[in-house]
Tab-separated table of N, CA and C in Angstrom:
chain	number	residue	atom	x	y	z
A	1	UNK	N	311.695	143.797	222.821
A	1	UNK	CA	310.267	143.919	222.664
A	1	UNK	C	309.617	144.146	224.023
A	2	UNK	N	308.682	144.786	224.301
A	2	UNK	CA	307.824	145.152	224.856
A	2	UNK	C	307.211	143.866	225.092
A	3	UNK	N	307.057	144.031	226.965
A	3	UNK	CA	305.969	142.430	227.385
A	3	UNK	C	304.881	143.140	227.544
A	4	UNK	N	303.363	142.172	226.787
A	4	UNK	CA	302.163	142.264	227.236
A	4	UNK	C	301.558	142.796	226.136
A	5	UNK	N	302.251	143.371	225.100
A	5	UNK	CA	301.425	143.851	224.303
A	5	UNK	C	301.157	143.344	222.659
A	6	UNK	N	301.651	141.970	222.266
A	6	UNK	CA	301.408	141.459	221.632
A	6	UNK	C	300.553	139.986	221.760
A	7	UNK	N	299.828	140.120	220.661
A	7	UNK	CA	298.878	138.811	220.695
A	7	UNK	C	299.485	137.824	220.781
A	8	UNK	N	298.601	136.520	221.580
A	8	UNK	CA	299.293	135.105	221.547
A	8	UNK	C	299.306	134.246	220.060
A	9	UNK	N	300.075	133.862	220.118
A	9	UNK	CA	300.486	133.331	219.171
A	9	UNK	C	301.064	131.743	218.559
A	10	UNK	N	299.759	130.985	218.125
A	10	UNK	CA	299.881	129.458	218.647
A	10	UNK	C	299.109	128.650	217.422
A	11	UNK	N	299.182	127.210	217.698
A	11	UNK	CA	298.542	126.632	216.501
A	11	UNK	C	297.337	126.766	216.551
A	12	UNK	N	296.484	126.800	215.225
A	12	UNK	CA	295.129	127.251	214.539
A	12	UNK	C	294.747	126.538	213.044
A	13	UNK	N	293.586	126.211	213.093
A	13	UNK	CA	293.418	125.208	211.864
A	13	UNK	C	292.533	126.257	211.151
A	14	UNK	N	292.557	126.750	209.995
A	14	UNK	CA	292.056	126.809	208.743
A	14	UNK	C	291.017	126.301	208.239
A	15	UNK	N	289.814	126.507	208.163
A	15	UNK	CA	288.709	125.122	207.541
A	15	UNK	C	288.199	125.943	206.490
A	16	UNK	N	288.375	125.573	204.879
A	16	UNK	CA	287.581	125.745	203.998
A	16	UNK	C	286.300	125.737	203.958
A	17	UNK	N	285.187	125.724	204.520
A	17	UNK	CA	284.454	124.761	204.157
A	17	UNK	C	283.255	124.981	202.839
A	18	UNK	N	283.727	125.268	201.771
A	18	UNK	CA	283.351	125.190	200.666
A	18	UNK	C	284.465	124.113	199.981
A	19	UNK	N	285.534	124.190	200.031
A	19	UNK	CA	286.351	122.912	199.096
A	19	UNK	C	286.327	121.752	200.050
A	20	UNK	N	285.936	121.937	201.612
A	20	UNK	CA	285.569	120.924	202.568
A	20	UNK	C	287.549	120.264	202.840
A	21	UNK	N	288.149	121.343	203.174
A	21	UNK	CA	289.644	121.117	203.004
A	21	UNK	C	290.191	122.070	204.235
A	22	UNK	N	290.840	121.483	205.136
A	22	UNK	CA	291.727	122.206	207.089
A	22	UNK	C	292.647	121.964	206.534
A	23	UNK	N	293.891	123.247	207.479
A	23	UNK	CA	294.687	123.045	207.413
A	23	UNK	C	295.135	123.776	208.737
A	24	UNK	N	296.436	123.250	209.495
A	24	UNK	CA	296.731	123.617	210.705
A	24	UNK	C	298.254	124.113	210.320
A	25	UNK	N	297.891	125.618	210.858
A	25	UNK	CA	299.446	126.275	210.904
A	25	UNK	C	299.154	127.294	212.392
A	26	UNK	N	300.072	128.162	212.341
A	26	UNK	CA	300.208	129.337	213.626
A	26	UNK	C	300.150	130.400	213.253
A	27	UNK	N	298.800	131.128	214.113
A	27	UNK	CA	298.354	132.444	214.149
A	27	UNK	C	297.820	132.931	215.414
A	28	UNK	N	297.795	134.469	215.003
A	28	UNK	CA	297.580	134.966	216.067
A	28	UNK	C	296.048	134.984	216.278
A	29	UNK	N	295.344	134.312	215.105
A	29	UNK	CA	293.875	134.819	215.574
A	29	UNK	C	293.379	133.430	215.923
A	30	UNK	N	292.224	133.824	216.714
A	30	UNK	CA	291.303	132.896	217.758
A	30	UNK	C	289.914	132.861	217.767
A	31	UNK	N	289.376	131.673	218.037
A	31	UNK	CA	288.222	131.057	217.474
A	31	UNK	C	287.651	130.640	218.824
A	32	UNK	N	286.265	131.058	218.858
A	32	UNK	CA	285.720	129.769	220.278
A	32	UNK	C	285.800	128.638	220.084
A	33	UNK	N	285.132	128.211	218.710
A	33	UNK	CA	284.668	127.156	218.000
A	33	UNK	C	286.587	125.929	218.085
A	34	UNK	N	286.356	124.284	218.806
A	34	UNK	CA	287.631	123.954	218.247
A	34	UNK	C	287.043	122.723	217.751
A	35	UNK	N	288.527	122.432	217.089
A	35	UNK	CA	288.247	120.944	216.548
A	35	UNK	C	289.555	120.150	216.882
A	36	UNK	N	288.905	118.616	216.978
A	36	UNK	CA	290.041	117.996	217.467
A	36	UNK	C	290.953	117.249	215.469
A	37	UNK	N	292.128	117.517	215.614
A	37	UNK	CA	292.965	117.370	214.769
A	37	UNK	C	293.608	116.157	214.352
A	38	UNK	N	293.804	115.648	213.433
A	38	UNK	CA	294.234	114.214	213.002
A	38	UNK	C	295.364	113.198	214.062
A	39	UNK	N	296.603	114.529	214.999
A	39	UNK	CA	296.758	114.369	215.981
A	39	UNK	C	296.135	113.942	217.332
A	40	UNK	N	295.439	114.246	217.230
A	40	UNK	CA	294.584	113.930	218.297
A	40	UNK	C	294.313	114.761	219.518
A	41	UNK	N	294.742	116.331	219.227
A	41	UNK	CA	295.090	117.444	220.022
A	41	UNK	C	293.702	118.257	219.757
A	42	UNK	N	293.148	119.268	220.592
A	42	UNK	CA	292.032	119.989	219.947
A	42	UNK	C	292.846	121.647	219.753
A	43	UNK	N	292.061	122.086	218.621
A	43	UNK	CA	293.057	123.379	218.412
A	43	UNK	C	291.405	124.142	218.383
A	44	UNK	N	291.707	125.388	218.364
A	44	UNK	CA	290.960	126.491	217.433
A	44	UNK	C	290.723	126.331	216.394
A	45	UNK	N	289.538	126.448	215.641
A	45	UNK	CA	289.433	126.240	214.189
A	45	UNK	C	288.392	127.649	213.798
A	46	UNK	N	289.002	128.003	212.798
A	46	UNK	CA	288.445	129.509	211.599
A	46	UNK	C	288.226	129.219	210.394
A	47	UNK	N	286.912	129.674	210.339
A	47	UNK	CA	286.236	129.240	209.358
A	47	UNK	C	286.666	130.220	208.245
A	48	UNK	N	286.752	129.885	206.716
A	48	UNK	CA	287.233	130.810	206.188
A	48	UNK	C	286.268	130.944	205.173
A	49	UNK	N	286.103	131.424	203.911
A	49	UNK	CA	285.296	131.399	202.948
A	49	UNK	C	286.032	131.282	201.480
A	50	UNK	N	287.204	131.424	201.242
A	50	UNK	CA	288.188	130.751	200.338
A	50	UNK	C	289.501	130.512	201.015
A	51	UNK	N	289.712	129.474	200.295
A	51	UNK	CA	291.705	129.234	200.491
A	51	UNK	C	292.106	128.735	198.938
A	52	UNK	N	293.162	128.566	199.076
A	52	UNK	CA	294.079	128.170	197.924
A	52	UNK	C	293.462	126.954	197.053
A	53	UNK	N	292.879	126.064	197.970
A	53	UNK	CA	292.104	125.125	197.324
A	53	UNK	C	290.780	125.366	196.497
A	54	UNK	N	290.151	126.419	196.939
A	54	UNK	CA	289.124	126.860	196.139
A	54	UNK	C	288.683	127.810	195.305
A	55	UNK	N	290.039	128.797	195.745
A	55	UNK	CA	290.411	129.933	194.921
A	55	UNK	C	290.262	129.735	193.046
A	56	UNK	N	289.536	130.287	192.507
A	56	UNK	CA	289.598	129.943	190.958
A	56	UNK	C	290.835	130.042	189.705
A	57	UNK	N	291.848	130.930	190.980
A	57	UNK	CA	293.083	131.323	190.120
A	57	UNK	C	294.057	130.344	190.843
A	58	UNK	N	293.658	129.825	191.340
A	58	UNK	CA	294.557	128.043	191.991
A	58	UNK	C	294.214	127.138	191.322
A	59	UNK	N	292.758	127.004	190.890
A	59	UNK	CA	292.086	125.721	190.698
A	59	UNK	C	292.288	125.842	189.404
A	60	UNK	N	292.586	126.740	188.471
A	60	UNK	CA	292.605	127.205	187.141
A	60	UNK	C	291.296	127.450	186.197
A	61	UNK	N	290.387	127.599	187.351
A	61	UNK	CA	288.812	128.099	187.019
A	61	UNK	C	288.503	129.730	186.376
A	62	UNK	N	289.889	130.089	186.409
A	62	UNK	CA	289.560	131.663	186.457
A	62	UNK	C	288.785	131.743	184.867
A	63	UNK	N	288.427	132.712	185.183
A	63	UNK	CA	287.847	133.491	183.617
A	63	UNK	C	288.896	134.474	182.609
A	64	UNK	N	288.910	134.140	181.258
A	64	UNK	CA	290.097	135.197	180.566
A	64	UNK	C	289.001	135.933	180.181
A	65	UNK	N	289.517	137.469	180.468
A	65	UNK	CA	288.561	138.536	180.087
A	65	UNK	C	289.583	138.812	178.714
A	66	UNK	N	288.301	139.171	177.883
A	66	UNK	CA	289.003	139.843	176.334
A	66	UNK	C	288.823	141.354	176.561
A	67	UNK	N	290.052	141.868	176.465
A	67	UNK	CA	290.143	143.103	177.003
A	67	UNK	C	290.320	143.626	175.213
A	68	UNK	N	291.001	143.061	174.581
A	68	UNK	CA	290.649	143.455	172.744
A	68	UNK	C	288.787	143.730	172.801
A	69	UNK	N	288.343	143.058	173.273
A	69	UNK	CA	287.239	143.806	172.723
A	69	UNK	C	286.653	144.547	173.557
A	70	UNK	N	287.281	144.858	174.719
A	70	UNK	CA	286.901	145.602	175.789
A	70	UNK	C	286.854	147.283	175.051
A	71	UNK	N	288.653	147.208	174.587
A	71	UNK	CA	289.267	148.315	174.149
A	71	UNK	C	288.110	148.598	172.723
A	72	UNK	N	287.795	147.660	172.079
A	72	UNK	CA	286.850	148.478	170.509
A	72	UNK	C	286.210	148.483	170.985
A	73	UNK	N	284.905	148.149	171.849
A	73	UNK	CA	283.357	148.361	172.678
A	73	UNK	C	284.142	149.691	173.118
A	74	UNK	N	285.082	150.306	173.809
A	74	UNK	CA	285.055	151.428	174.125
A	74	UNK	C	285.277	152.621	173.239
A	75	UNK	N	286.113	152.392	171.982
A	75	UNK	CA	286.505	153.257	170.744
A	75	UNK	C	285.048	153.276	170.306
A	76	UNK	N	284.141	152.010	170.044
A	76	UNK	CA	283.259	152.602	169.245
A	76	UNK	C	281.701	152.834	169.950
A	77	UNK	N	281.892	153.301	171.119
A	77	UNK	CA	281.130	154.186	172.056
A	77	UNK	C	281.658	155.163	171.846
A	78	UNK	N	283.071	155.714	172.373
A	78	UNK	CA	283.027	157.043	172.393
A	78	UNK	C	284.056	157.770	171.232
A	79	UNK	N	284.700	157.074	170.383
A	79	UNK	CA	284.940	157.111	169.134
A	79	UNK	C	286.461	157.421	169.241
A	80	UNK	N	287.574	157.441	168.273
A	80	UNK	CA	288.921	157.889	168.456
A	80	UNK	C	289.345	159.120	168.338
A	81	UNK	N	289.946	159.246	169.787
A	81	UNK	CA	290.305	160.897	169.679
A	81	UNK	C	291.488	161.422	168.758
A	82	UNK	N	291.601	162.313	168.232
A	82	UNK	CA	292.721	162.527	167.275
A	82	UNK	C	293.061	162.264	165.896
């Protein structure tokens, strides 16, 4: 590999803050903003706007679309060909 031309690459915390839920793993991306960690270390912290915790197809919030009546709302708009 080539020196100098890849990003650093180090621990970084995760912050939900809609499910109000961090999590600290390693990435390459970087934050001004830090926070100090249950460790007692201060890291980078990125704010996110969903994670797994709040995701609706995690939480089992999702919505079932009825695609049966998707399919007749569309036959009987534009009618059956053939």
């Amino acid at each position: 590999m080539r020196k100098g031309i890849h990003p650093e690459y180090g621990p970084v915390v995760f912050r939900d803050r809609a499910a109000n839920y961090a999590f600290l793993t390693r990435s390459t991306m970087t934050s001004e903003k830090t926070i100090e960690w249950e460790d007692g270390n201060t890291y980078p912290v990125v704010d996110v706007e969903i994670s797994n915790v709040s995701h609706p197809f995690y939480t089992g919030t999702a919505r079932v679309l009825d695609t049966a009546g998707r399919v007749e709302r569309f036959e009987r708009r534009y009618g059956k060909q053939g």
